[in-house]
CSV table of N, CA and C in Angstrom, one decimal:
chain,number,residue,atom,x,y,z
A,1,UNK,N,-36.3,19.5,50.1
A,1,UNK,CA,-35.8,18.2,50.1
A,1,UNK,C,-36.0,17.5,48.8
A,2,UNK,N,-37.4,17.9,48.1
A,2,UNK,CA,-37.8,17.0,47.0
A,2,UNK,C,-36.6,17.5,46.2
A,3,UNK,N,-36.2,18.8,46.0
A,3,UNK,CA,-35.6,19.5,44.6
A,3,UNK,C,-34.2,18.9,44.9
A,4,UNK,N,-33.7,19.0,46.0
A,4,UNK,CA,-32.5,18.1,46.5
A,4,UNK,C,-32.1,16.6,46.3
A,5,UNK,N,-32.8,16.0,46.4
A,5,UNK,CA,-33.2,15.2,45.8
A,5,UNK,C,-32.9,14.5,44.3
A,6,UNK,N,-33.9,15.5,43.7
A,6,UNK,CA,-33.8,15.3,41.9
A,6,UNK,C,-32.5,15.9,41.6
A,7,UNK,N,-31.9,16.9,42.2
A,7,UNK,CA,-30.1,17.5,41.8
A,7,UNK,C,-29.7,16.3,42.1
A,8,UNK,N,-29.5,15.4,42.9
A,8,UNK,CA,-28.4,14.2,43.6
A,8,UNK,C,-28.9,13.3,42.1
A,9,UNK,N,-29.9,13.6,41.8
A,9,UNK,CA,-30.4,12.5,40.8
A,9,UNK,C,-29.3,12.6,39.7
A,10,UNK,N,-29.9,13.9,39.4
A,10,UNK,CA,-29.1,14.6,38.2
A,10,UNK,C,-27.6,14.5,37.9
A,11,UNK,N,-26.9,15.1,39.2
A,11,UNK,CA,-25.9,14.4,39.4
A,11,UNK,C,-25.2,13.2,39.5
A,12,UNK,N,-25.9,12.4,40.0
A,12,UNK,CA,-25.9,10.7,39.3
A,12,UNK,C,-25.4,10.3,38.0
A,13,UNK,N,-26.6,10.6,36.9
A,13,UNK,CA,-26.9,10.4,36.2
A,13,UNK,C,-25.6,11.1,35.5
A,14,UNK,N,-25.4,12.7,35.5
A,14,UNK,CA,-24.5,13.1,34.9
A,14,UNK,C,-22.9,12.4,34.6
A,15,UNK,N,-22.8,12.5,36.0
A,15,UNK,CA,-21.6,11.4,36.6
A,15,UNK,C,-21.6,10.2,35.2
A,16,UNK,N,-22.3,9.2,35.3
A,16,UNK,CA,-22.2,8.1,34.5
A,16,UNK,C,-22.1,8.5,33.3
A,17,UNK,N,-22.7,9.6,32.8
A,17,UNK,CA,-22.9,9.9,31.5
A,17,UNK,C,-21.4,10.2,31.0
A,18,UNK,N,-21.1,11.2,32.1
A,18,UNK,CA,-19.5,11.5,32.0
A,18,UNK,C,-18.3,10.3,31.8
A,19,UNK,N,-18.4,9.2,32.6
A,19,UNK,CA,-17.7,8.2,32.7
A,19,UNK,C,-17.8,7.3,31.4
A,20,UNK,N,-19.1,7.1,31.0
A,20,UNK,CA,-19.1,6.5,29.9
A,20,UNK,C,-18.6,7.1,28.7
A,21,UNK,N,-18.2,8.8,28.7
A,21,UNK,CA,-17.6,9.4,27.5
A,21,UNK,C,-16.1,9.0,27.7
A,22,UNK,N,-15.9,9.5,28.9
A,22,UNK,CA,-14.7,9.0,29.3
A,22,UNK,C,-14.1,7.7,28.6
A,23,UNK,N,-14.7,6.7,28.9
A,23,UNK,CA,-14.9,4.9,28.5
A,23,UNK,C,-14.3,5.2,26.7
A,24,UNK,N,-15.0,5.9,26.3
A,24,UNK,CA,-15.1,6.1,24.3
A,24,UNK,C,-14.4,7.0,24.5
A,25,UNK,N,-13.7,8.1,25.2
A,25,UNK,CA,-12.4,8.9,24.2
A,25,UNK,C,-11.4,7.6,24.5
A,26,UNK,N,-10.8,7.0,25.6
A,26,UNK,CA,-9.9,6.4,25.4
A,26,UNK,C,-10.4,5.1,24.4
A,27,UNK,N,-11.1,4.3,24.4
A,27,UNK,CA,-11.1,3.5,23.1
A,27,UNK,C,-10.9,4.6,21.6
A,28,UNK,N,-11.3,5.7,21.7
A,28,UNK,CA,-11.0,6.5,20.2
A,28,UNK,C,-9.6,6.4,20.4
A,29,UNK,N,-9.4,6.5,21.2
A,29,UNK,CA,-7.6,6.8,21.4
A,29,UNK,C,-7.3,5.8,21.2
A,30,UNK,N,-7.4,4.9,21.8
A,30,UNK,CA,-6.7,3.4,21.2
A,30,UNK,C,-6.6,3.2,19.6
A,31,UNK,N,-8.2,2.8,19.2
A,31,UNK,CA,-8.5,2.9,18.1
A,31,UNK,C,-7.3,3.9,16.6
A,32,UNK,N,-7.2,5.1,17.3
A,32,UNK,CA,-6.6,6.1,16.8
A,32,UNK,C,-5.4,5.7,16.3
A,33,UNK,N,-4.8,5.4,17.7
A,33,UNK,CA,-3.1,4.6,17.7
A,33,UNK,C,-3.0,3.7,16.4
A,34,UNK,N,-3.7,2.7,17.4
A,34,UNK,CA,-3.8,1.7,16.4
A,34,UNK,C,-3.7,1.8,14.6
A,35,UNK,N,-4.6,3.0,14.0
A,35,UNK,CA,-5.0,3.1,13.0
A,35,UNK,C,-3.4,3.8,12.2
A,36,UNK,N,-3.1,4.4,13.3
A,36,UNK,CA,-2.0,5.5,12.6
A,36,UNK,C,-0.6,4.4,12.7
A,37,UNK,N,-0.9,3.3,13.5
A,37,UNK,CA,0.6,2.7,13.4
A,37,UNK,C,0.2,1.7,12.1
A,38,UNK,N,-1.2,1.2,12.0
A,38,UNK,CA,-1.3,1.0,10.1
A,38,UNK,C,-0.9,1.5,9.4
A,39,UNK,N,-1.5,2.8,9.2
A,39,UNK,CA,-1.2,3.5,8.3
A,39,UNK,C,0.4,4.1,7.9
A,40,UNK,N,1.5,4.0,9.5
A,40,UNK,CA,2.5,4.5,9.1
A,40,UNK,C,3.4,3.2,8.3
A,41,UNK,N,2.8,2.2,8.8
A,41,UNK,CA,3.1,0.7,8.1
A,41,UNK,C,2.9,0.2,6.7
A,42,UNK,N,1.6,0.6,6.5
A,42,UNK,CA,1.6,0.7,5.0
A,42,UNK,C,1.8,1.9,4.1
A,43,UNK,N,2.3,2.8,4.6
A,43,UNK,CA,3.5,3.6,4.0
A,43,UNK,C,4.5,3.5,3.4
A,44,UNK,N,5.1,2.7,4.7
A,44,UNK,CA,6.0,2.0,4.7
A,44,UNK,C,6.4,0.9,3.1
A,45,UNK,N,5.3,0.9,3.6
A,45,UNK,CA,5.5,-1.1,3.0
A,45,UNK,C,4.8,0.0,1.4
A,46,UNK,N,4.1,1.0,1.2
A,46,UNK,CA,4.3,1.6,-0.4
A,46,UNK,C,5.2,2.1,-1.0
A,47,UNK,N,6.0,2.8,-0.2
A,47,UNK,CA,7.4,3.5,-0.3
A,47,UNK,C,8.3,2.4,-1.1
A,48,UNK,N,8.4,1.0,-0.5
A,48,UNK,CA,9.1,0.4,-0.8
A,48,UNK,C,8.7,-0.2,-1.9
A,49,UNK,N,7.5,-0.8,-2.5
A,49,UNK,CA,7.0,-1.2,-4.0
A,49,UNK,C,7.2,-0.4,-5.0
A,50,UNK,N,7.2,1.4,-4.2
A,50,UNK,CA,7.7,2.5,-5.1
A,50,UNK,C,9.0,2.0,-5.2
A,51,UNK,N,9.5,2.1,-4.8
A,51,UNK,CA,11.6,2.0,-5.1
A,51,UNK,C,11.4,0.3,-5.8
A,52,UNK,N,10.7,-0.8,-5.7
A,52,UNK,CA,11.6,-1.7,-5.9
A,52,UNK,C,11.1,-1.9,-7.5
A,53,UNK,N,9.5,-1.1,-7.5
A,53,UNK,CA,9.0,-1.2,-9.5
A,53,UNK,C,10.0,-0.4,-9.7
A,54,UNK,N,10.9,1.1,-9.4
A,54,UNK,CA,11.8,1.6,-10.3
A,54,UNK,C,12.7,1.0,-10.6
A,55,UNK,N,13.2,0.2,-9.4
A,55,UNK,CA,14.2,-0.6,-9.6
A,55,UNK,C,14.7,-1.7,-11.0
A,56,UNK,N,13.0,-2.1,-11.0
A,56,UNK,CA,13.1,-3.2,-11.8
A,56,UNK,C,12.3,-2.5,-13.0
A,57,UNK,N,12.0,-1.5,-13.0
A,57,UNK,CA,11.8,-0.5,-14.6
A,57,UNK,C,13.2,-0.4,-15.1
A,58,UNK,N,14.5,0.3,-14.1
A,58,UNK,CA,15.9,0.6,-14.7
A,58,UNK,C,16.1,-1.0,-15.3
A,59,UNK,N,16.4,-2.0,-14.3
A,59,UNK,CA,16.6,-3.1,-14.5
A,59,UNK,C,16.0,-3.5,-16.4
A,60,UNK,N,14.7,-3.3,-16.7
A,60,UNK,CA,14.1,-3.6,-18.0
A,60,UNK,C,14.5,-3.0,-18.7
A,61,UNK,N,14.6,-2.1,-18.6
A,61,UNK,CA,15.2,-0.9,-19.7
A,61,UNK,C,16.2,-1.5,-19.9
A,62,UNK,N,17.4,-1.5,-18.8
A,62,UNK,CA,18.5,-1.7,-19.1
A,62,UNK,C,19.0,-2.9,-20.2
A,63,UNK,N,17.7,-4.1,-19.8
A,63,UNK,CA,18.2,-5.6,-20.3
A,63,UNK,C,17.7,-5.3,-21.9
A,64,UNK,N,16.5,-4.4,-22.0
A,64,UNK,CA,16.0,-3.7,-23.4
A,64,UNK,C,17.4,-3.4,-24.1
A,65,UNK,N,17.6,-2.5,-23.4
A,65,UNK,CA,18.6,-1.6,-24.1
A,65,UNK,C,19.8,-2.6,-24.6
A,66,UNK,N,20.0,-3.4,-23.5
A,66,UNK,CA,21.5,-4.3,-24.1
A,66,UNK,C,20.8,-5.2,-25.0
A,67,UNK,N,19.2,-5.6,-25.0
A,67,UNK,CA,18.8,-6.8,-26.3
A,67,UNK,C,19.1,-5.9,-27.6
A,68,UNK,N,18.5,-4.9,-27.2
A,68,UNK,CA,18.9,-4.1,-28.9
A,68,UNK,C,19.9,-3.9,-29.5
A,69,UNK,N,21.3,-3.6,-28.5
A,69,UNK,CA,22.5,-3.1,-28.7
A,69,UNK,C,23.1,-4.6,-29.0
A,70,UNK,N,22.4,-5.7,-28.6
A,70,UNK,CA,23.6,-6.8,-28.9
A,70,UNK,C,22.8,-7.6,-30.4
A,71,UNK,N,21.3,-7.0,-30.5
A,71,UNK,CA,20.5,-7.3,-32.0
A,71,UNK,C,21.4,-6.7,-32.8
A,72,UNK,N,22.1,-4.7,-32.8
A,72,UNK,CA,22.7,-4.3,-33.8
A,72,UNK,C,24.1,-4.5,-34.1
A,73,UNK,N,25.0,-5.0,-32.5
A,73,UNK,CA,26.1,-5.2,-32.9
A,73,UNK,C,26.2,-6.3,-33.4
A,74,UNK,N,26.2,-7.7,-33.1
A,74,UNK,CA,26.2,-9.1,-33.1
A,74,UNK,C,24.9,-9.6,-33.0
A,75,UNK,N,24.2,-9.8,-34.0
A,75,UNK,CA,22.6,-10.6,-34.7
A,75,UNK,C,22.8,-12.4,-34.1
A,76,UNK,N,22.0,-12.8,-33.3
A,76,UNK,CA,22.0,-13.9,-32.5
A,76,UNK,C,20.9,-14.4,-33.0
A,77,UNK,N,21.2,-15.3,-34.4
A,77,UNK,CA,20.7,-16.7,-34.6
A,77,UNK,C,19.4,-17.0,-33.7
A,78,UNK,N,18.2,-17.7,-34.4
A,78,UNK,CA,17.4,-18.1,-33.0
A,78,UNK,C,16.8,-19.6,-33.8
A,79,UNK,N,16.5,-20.6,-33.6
A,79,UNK,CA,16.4,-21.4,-34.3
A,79,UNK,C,14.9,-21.5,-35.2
A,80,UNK,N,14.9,-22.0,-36.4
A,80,UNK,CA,13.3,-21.4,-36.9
A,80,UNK,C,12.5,-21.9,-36.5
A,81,UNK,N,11.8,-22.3,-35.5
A,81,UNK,CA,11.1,-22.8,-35.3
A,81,UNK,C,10.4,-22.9,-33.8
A,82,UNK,N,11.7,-21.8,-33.2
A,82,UNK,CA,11.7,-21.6,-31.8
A,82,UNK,C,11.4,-19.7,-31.5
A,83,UNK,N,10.5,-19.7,-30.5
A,83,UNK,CA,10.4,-18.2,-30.2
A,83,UNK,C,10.4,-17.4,-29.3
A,84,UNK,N,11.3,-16.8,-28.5
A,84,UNK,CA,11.6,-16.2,-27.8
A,84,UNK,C,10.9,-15.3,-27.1
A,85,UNK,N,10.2,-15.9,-25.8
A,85,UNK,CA,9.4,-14.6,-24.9
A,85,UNK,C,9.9,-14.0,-24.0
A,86,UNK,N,9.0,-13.1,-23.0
A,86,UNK,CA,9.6,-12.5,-21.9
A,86,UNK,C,8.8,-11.7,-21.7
A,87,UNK,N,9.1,-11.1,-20.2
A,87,UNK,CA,8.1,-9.9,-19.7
A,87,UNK,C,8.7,-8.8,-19.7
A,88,UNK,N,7.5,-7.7,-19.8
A,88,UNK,CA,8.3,-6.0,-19.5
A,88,UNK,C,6.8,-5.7,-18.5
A,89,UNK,N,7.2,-4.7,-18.1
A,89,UNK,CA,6.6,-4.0,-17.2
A,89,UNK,C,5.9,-3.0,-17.6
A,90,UNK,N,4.8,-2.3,-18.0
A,90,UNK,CA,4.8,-1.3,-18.6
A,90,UNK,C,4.7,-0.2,-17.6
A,91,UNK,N,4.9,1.2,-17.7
A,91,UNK,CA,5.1,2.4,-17.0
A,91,UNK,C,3.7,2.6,-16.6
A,92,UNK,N,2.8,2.3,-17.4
A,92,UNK,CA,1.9,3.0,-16.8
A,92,UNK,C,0.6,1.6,-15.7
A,93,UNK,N,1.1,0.7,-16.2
A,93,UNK,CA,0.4,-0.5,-15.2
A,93,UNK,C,1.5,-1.3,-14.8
A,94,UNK,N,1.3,-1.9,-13.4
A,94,UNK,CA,2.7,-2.5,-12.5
A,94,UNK,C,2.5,-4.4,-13.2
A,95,UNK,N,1.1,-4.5,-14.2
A,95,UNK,CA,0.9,-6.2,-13.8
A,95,UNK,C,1.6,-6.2,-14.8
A,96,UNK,N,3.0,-7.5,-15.2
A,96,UNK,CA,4.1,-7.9,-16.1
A,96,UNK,C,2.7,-8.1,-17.7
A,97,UNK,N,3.2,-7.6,-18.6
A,97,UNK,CA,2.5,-7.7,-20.0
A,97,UNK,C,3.6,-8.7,-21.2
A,98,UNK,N,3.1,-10.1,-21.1
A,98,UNK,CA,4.1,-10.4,-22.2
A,98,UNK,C,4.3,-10.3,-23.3
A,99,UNK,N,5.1,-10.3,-24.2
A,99,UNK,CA,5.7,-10.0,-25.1
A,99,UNK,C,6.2,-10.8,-25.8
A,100,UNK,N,6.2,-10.9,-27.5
A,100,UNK,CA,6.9,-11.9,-28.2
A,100,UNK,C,7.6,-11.2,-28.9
A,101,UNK,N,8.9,-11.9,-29.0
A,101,UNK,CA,10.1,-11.6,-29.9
A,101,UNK,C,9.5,-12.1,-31.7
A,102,UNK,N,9.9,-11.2,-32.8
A,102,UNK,CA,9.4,-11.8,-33.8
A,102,UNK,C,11.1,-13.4,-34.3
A,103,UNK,N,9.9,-14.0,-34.4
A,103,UNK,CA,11.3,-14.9,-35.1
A,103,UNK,C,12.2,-14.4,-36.5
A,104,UNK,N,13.3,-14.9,-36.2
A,104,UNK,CA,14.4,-14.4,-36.8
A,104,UNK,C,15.0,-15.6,-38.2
């Protein structure tokens, strides 16, 4: 009776032990979800800063390319005493680095 007893105990005990893992896989699971619908989100949302710096690297380049092309075809006056800034982007850091035009 006594050893019968201490099994029913045992079993008790196991029981709850069980239920309370039970309790923590589904919060890991939640948890889990949760983390992976972050993570597919800010993916997301890198993907897109990836495309829109290239975007606006072509865009720099491009407005580069036409200041030079319109410096060699047609030379644009600037007044002496005034001086022409602006930003570029550089390739290898995303924060805008400004830039002065020399006066002309």
């Amino acid at each position: 009776v006594e050893k019968k007893l201490k099994l029913e105990e045992k079993i008790t005990m196991l029981q709850q032990q069980n239920e309370e893992l039970r309790a923590r896989i589904e919060q890991n699971t939640v948890i889990t979800r949760q983390l992976s619908e972050e993570n597919a989100n800010l993916q997301e949302y890198v993907e897109k800063e990836v495309e829109e710096k290239k975007k606006l690297s072509r865009t720099n380049e491009e407005l580069l390319w036409k200041l030079q092309e319109g410096d060699a075809v047609s030379p644009v006056k600037l007044p002496p005493t005034s001086s022409t800034s602006f930003y570029r982007c550089s390739s290898e850091n995303s924060s805008p680095v400004k830039v002065r035009t020399l006066r002309r």
